[in-house]
Amino acid sequence: MKKAIATLAVLLLPCLAAGQKAPAPAQVVQAVRAYRMENEDRIMRELCEFLAIPNIASDTPNIQKNAAHLMEMLEARGIETHLLPITGRGPVVFGKLLSPEAKHTVILYAHYDGQPVDPAAWTDGAPFEPLLRNAAIEAGGKRIPFPVNGAGLRGGYNDDWRIYARSASDDKSPIVALLAALDALRAKEIPLALNLKVILEGEEEAGSPNLQRTLELHKNLLGADLLITADGPVHQSGRPLVFFGNRGDIGIDITVYGPLRALHSGHYGNWAPNPAMELSRLLASMKDEDGRVLIAGYYDDVTPLGEVEKKALAAMPDNDADLERELGIAKPEGAGKKLAELIMEPSLNVCGLRSAYVGSQAQNVVPDKAEASLDARLVRGEDPQKKFDQIAGFIRSQG
Ligand SMILES: [Zn+2]
């Protein structure tokens, strides 16, 4: 969050109008850091108030409360705000902040809804009651009280402390970080050199079923030179990441049918074809041992990376070995390529598998069906329908 505020502040300053002297990025970071330390308590309070509003996309009254609250937060910064309505859902919150002499416009995207949550399964208090810990839970962090009235308490929040609540990281903090960055620039009298627009969505975790249609209806608001998405992780090394694009995603469900009803495996095994085995065979035939997809033409439409992109990737910190250790991975896929390179390629992933029962519930059956859910990530140059047709064609060709 702290690094995010400084990063966002610098992002807002790529160029200044003629006649203005651009402050050096390092100076901006310093000024913004000073502001953040002076105002930590207020920034954290704003985040916690926002986190306390339940934000599941299908919870209409609450998701709309989030949007109304956001509108207040944006308007308090002088951002012209419009709620682009979606029936029964949270609107797209659109904001626009023009700078008198700016030549470029940047859109920042984030979402204010969160993953569905079962309050009974939430291990740390309640999902919409933010808690503070002195480190991440994985690192053994213990609950600590929020600093009482930290006004004037410089650096009162330690870098290792973590706030826990639904959407604390994904994706409400980036919104608060952006607004804090704007506050900091204004307080330090550093002019905004860009026109800034924001698109804040209220049903990203539900698959964004209305985003495209809603934005098309309000196309006139959207002109910009660049869209930056503020919905992604920090780098595994802890350093901030700037995203300039996302892969696309298509989901595919496969059901393989066996006999009309589950059959006793002692009576019918060896004779009745087993759908779980057929599905396993099918899935295994889709990729080689290095994770390369074997479906014909799967990589044909990929637009190759340019020199700038390749250079940026090569300059990224390489902590794959640490990650392998941390995650218990003996040998990664990718034939020696780095994680950063591999997530620039199209993918095909098995998200889940289901057939009859396992473990203590296992029964002596030849199952009646087996199901799998796949997701395929798409990169620049690829068409979702064509990709789907390739995968479906491959399945068909297996008989
Ligand atoms: Zn997200």
Coordinates of C-alpha atoms and ligand atoms in Angstrom, one line a residue:
M1 CA 0.0 0.0 0.0
K2 CA 2.7 2.4 1.0
K3 CA 4.8 1.7 -2.1
A4 CA 1.7 1.7 -4.2
I5 CA 0.9 5.3 -3.2
A6 CA 4.4 6.5 -4.3
T7 CA 4.3 4.4 -7.5
L8 CA 0.9 5.8 -8.4
A9 CA 2.0 9.3 -7.7
V10 CA 5.0 8.9 -10.1
L11 CA 2.7 7.3 -12.7
L12 CA 0.6 10.4 -12.7
L13 CA 3.6 12.5 -13.7
P14 CA 5.1 11.2 -16.9
C15 CA 5.2 14.5 -18.6
L16 CA 4.5 18.1 -17.8
A17 CA 3.0 20.9 -19.9
A18 CA 5.5 23.2 -21.6
G19 CA 6.9 25.9 -19.4
Q20 CA 6.6 23.8 -16.3
K21 CA 9.6 22.3 -14.7
A22 CA 9.1 18.6 -14.0
P23 CA 10.2 17.5 -10.6
A24 CA 12.5 14.5 -10.6
P25 CA 10.7 11.2 -9.9
A26 CA 12.9 10.7 -6.8
Q27 CA 11.8 14.0 -5.4
V28 CA 8.2 13.2 -6.0
V29 CA 8.6 9.9 -4.2
Q30 CA 10.2 11.6 -1.3
A31 CA 7.4 14.3 -1.1
V32 CA 4.7 11.7 -1.4
R33 CA 6.3 9.5 1.3
A34 CA 6.5 12.4 3.6
Y35 CA 2.8 13.1 3.0
R36 CA 1.9 9.5 3.6
M37 CA 3.8 9.3 6.9
E38 CA 2.1 12.5 8.1
N39 CA -1.3 11.2 7.1
E40 CA -1.1 7.5 7.7
D41 CA -3.9 7.4 10.2
R42 CA -6.3 9.2 7.9
I43 CA -5.4 7.0 4.9
M44 CA -5.8 3.8 6.9
R45 CA -9.1 5.0 8.4
E46 CA -10.4 5.7 4.9
L47 CA -9.4 2.2 3.8
C48 CA -11.0 0.6 6.8
E49 CA -14.3 2.4 6.4
F50 CA -14.4 1.3 2.8
L51 CA -13.6 -2.3 3.7
A52 CA -16.4 -2.3 6.2
I53 CA -19.0 -2.1 3.5
P54 CA -19.9 -5.7 2.3
N55 CA -19.0 -6.0 -1.4
I56 CA -20.2 -9.2 -3.0
A57 CA -21.4 -8.4 -6.5
S58 CA -24.7 -10.2 -6.1
D59 CA -25.6 -8.4 -2.8
T60 CA -27.4 -5.5 -4.6
P61 CA -28.0 -3.1 -1.7
N62 CA -24.5 -3.3 -0.3
I63 CA -22.7 -3.2 -3.6
Q64 CA -24.6 -0.1 -4.4
K65 CA -23.7 1.3 -1.0
N66 CA -20.0 0.8 -2.0
A67 CA -20.6 2.8 -5.2
A68 CA -22.3 5.6 -3.4
H69 CA -19.4 5.7 -0.9
L70 CA -16.9 5.7 -3.7
M71 CA -18.7 8.6 -5.4
E72 CA -18.2 10.6 -2.2
M73 CA -14.6 9.6 -2.0
L74 CA -13.9 10.7 -5.6
E75 CA -16.0 13.9 -5.4
A76 CA -14.1 14.9 -2.2
R77 CA -11.0 15.1 -4.5
G78 CA -12.8 17.2 -7.1
I79 CA -13.1 14.3 -9.4
E80 CA -16.2 14.6 -11.7
T81 CA -18.0 11.3 -11.0
H82 CA -20.7 9.4 -12.9
L83 CA -22.4 6.2 -11.9
L84 CA -23.0 4.2 -15.0
P85 CA -25.9 2.0 -14.0
I86 CA -26.3 -1.7 -14.3
T87 CA -29.7 -3.1 -13.3
G88 CA -29.6 -4.9 -10.0
R89 CA -25.9 -4.6 -9.7
G90 CA -23.2 -2.2 -8.6
P91 CA -22.7 0.6 -11.3
V92 CA -19.4 1.2 -13.0
V93 CA -18.1 4.2 -11.1
F94 CA -16.5 6.5 -13.7
G95 CA -14.3 9.5 -12.6
K96 CA -12.6 12.2 -14.6
L97 CA -10.0 14.7 -13.4
L98 CA -8.8 17.1 -16.0
S99 CA -5.5 19.1 -15.8
P100 CA -5.5 22.4 -17.7
E101 CA -2.5 21.8 -20.0
A102 CA -2.3 18.0 -20.1
K103 CA -1.8 16.4 -23.4
H104 CA -2.3 12.8 -22.4
T105 CA -5.0 10.9 -20.6
V106 CA -4.6 7.8 -18.5
I107 CA -7.4 5.6 -17.3
L108 CA -6.9 3.6 -14.1
Y109 CA -9.1 0.5 -13.7
A110 CA -9.8 -1.2 -10.4
H111 CA -12.8 -3.1 -9.0
Y112 CA -14.7 -2.5 -5.7
D113 CA -16.4 -5.9 -5.5
G114 CA -14.8 -8.9 -3.8
Q115 CA -14.8 -12.7 -4.0
P116 CA -17.9 -14.3 -2.5
V117 CA -17.2 -15.1 1.2
D118 CA -18.8 -17.5 3.7
P119 CA -18.6 -15.6 7.0
A120 CA -18.6 -18.9 9.0
A121 CA -15.5 -20.1 7.1
W122 CA -13.6 -16.8 7.6
T123 CA -10.8 -17.7 10.0
D124 CA -9.9 -14.2 11.1
G125 CA -12.9 -12.4 12.8
A126 CA -15.5 -11.3 10.3
P127 CA -14.9 -10.6 6.6
F128 CA -16.1 -7.0 6.7
E129 CA -14.5 -6.0 10.1
P130 CA -10.9 -5.1 9.2
L131 CA -8.2 -6.4 11.6
L132 CA -4.6 -5.5 11.9
R133 CA -1.8 -8.0 12.3
N134 CA 1.9 -7.4 13.0
A135 CA 2.8 -9.6 10.0
A136 CA 1.2 -11.7 7.4
I137 CA -0.7 -14.8 8.8
E138 CA 1.7 -17.1 6.8
A139 CA 4.6 -15.4 8.7
G140 CA 2.9 -16.0 12.1
G141 CA 1.4 -12.4 12.3
K142 CA -0.5 -11.7 15.6
R143 CA -3.5 -9.5 15.9
I144 CA -2.7 -6.1 17.2
P145 CA -5.0 -3.1 17.9
F146 CA -5.1 -0.3 15.3
P147 CA -2.9 2.6 16.6
V148 CA -5.3 4.8 18.6
N149 CA -5.6 8.3 17.1
G150 CA -2.3 8.1 15.2
A151 CA -2.6 11.7 14.1
G152 CA 0.9 13.2 14.3
L153 CA 2.3 9.7 14.8
R154 CA 4.9 9.6 12.0
G155 CA 5.6 6.2 10.6
G156 CA 3.1 4.7 13.1
Y157 CA 2.4 1.8 10.8
N158 CA 5.1 -0.7 10.4
D159 CA 5.8 -2.0 6.8
D160 CA 5.2 -5.6 7.9
W161 CA 1.8 -5.0 9.4
R162 CA -1.2 -6.3 7.4
I163 CA -4.8 -5.4 7.3
Y164 CA -7.2 -8.4 7.0
A165 CA -10.7 -8.0 5.5
R166 CA -12.4 -9.1 2.3
S167 CA -10.9 -7.1 -0.6
A168 CA -8.2 -5.5 1.5
S169 CA -5.7 -6.2 -1.2
D170 CA -8.0 -7.3 -4.1
D171 CA -9.0 -4.6 -5.0
K172 CA -10.0 -1.8 -2.6
S173 CA -6.5 -0.8 -1.4
P174 CA -5.4 0.3 -4.9
I175 CA -8.4 2.7 -5.0
V176 CA -7.5 4.2 -1.7
A177 CA -3.8 4.3 -2.7
L178 CA -4.7 6.3 -5.9
L179 CA -6.7 8.8 -3.9
A180 CA -4.0 9.2 -1.3
A181 CA -1.4 9.8 -4.2
L182 CA -3.7 12.5 -5.5
D183 CA -4.0 14.1 -2.1
A184 CA -0.2 13.9 -1.6
L185 CA 0.5 15.6 -5.0
R186 CA -2.0 18.3 -4.2
A187 CA -0.7 18.9 -0.7
K188 CA 2.9 19.1 -1.9
E189 CA 1.8 21.4 -4.8
I190 CA 3.1 19.0 -7.4
P191 CA 0.9 19.6 -10.5
L192 CA -0.9 16.7 -12.2
A193 CA 0.4 16.5 -15.7
L194 CA -2.1 14.1 -17.0
N195 CA -5.8 13.9 -17.4
L196 CA -6.9 11.1 -15.2
K197 CA -9.9 8.9 -15.6
V198 CA -10.9 6.0 -13.4
I199 CA -13.1 3.0 -14.1
L200 CA -14.1 1.3 -10.9
E201 CA -16.1 -1.9 -11.5
G202 CA -18.5 -3.6 -9.1
E203 CA -18.7 -7.1 -10.6
E204 CA -15.2 -8.1 -11.6
E205 CA -15.2 -11.2 -9.3
A206 CA -18.5 -12.2 -10.9
G207 CA -16.9 -12.3 -14.4
S208 CA -17.6 -8.7 -15.5
P209 CA -20.7 -9.8 -17.4
N210 CA -21.9 -6.2 -18.0
L211 CA -18.6 -4.2 -18.2
Q212 CA -18.2 -4.2 -22.0
R213 CA -21.8 -3.3 -22.7
T214 CA -21.8 -0.6 -20.1
L215 CA -18.6 1.0 -21.4
E216 CA -19.9 0.8 -25.0
L217 CA -23.0 2.7 -23.9
H218 CA -20.7 5.4 -22.5
K219 CA -18.0 5.4 -25.0
N220 CA -18.0 9.2 -25.2
L221 CA -16.5 9.4 -21.7
L222 CA -13.6 7.0 -22.3
G223 CA -11.1 8.5 -24.7
A224 CA -7.5 8.0 -23.4
D225 CA -4.0 7.2 -24.4
L226 CA -3.4 4.4 -21.9
L227 CA -5.3 2.2 -19.5
I228 CA -3.5 0.9 -16.5
T229 CA -5.1 -1.9 -14.4
A230 CA -4.7 -1.5 -10.7
D231 CA -5.8 -5.1 -10.0
G232 CA -2.8 -7.4 -9.7
P233 CA -0.3 -8.7 -7.3
V234 CA 3.0 -7.1 -6.2
H235 CA 6.0 -8.9 -7.5
Q236 CA 6.8 -12.0 -5.4
S237 CA 10.0 -10.1 -4.3
G238 CA 7.7 -7.5 -2.7
R239 CA 8.4 -4.8 -5.2
P240 CA 5.5 -3.0 -6.9
L241 CA 4.6 -4.1 -10.4
V242 CA 3.1 -1.9 -13.1
F243 CA 0.7 -3.7 -15.5
F244 CA 0.3 -2.5 -19.0
G245 CA -1.9 -5.3 -20.2
N246 CA -3.7 -8.4 -19.2
R247 CA -4.2 -11.8 -20.8
G248 CA -7.7 -12.7 -21.9
D249 CA -9.4 -15.8 -20.4
I250 CA -11.9 -18.3 -21.7
G251 CA -13.5 -21.0 -19.5
I252 CA -14.4 -24.4 -20.8
D253 CA -16.4 -27.2 -19.0
I254 CA -16.0 -30.7 -20.2
T255 CA -18.2 -33.7 -19.3
V256 CA -17.4 -37.2 -20.3
Y257 CA -20.3 -39.6 -20.0
G258 CA -20.0 -43.3 -19.2
P259 CA -22.8 -45.7 -18.5
L260 CA -26.2 -44.2 -17.8
R261 CA -25.8 -45.0 -14.1
A262 CA -22.7 -45.7 -11.9
L263 CA -22.0 -49.5 -12.1
H264 CA -20.4 -51.9 -9.6
S265 CA -16.7 -52.0 -10.5
G266 CA -16.5 -55.7 -9.6
H267 CA -19.4 -56.6 -11.8
Y268 CA -18.8 -54.3 -14.7
G269 CA -15.1 -53.1 -14.5
N270 CA -13.0 -54.1 -17.6
W271 CA -16.2 -54.0 -19.7
A272 CA -17.9 -50.6 -19.0
P273 CA -15.7 -47.7 -20.3
N274 CA -14.6 -45.5 -17.4
P275 CA -15.3 -41.8 -18.0
A276 CA -12.8 -40.7 -15.4
M277 CA -10.1 -42.6 -17.3
E278 CA -11.3 -41.3 -20.6
L279 CA -11.2 -37.7 -19.3
S280 CA -7.7 -38.2 -17.8
R281 CA -6.5 -39.5 -21.2
L282 CA -8.0 -36.6 -23.0
L283 CA -6.5 -34.0 -20.7
A284 CA -3.1 -35.6 -20.6
S285 CA -3.0 -35.6 -24.4
M286 CA -3.4 -31.8 -24.5
K287 CA 0.0 -30.9 -23.1
D288 CA 3.5 -32.3 -23.1
E289 CA 5.6 -32.8 -20.0
D290 CA 7.0 -29.3 -20.2
G291 CA 3.5 -27.9 -20.2
R292 CA 3.6 -27.0 -23.9
V293 CA 0.1 -27.3 -25.4
L294 CA -0.1 -29.9 -28.2
I295 CA -3.3 -28.7 -29.8
A296 CA -2.5 -27.8 -33.5
G297 CA -2.1 -24.1 -34.1
Y298 CA -2.3 -23.2 -30.4
Y299 CA 0.5 -20.7 -30.5
D300 CA 0.2 -19.6 -34.2
D301 CA -1.6 -16.2 -33.7
V302 CA 0.6 -15.0 -30.8
T303 CA 2.0 -11.5 -31.5
P304 CA 5.7 -11.8 -30.6
L305 CA 7.1 -9.6 -27.9
G306 CA 8.9 -6.5 -29.0
E307 CA 12.4 -5.5 -28.0
V308 CA 11.2 -3.1 -25.3
E309 CA 9.1 -5.8 -23.7
K310 CA 11.9 -8.4 -23.9
K311 CA 14.2 -5.9 -22.2
A312 CA 11.7 -5.2 -19.5
L313 CA 11.2 -8.9 -18.8
A314 CA 14.9 -9.5 -18.6
A315 CA 15.3 -6.7 -16.1
M316 CA 12.7 -8.1 -13.7
P317 CA 14.0 -9.6 -10.5
D318 CA 14.5 -13.4 -10.9
N319 CA 13.4 -15.2 -7.8
D320 CA 12.0 -18.3 -9.4
A321 CA 14.3 -20.5 -7.3
D322 CA 12.9 -19.0 -4.0
L323 CA 9.4 -19.5 -5.2
E324 CA 10.1 -23.2 -6.1
R325 CA 11.3 -23.7 -2.6
E326 CA 8.5 -21.8 -1.0
L327 CA 5.8 -23.7 -3.0
G328 CA 7.4 -27.1 -2.9
I329 CA 7.8 -27.4 -6.6
A330 CA 10.6 -29.8 -7.6
K331 CA 10.6 -29.0 -11.3
P332 CA 8.6 -26.2 -12.9
E333 CA 7.0 -26.5 -16.3
G334 CA 8.3 -24.3 -19.2
A335 CA 11.4 -26.1 -20.3
G336 CA 13.7 -23.7 -18.4
K337 CA 11.9 -20.4 -19.2
K338 CA 11.3 -18.0 -16.3
L339 CA 7.9 -17.4 -14.7
A340 CA 7.8 -13.9 -16.0
E341 CA 8.3 -15.1 -19.6
L342 CA 5.8 -18.0 -19.3
I343 CA 2.9 -15.8 -18.1
M344 CA 3.3 -13.8 -21.4
E345 CA 2.3 -16.9 -23.3
P346 CA -1.1 -18.5 -24.0
S347 CA -2.0 -21.2 -21.4
L348 CA -4.3 -24.1 -20.9
N349 CA -5.0 -25.1 -17.3
V350 CA -7.1 -27.7 -15.6
C351 CA -8.9 -25.7 -12.8
G352 CA -10.7 -28.7 -11.4
L353 CA -11.8 -32.3 -11.8
R354 CA -14.7 -34.3 -10.5
S355 CA -15.9 -37.9 -10.8
A356 CA -17.8 -40.0 -8.3
Y357 CA -16.2 -39.9 -4.8
V358 CA -12.7 -40.2 -3.3
G359 CA -11.0 -41.0 0.0
S360 CA -13.2 -42.1 2.8
Q361 CA -16.3 -41.6 0.5
A362 CA -14.9 -43.7 -2.4
Q363 CA -17.3 -46.4 -3.7
N364 CA -16.7 -49.4 -5.8
V365 CA -18.1 -47.9 -9.0
V366 CA -17.4 -47.3 -12.6
P367 CA -18.6 -43.6 -12.5
D368 CA -21.4 -42.4 -14.8
K369 CA -19.6 -39.2 -15.7
A370 CA -16.4 -37.2 -15.2
E371 CA -16.2 -33.4 -15.4
A372 CA -13.3 -31.0 -15.8
S373 CA -13.2 -27.2 -15.9
L374 CA -10.4 -25.6 -18.0
D375 CA -9.2 -22.1 -18.4
A376 CA -7.2 -20.8 -21.3
R377 CA -5.4 -17.5 -21.1
L378 CA -5.1 -15.6 -24.4
V379 CA -2.4 -13.1 -25.4
R380 CA -2.2 -10.3 -28.0
G381 CA -3.2 -11.4 -31.4
E382 CA -5.5 -14.2 -30.3
D383 CA -9.2 -14.5 -30.9
P384 CA -11.3 -16.1 -28.1
Q385 CA -13.7 -17.9 -30.5
K386 CA -10.9 -19.3 -32.6
K387 CA -9.1 -20.5 -29.5
F388 CA -12.3 -22.2 -28.3
D389 CA -12.8 -23.8 -31.7
Q390 CA -9.2 -25.1 -31.6
I391 CA -9.7 -26.8 -28.3
A392 CA -13.2 -28.1 -29.2
G393 CA -11.7 -29.4 -32.5
F394 CA -9.0 -31.2 -30.7
I395 CA -11.5 -32.9 -28.4
R396 CA -13.6 -33.9 -31.3
S397 CA -10.6 -35.3 -33.2
Q398 CA -9.9 -37.6 -30.2
G399 CA -13.2 -39.3 -31.0
Ligands
ZN1 ZN -9.0 -8.3 -8.6

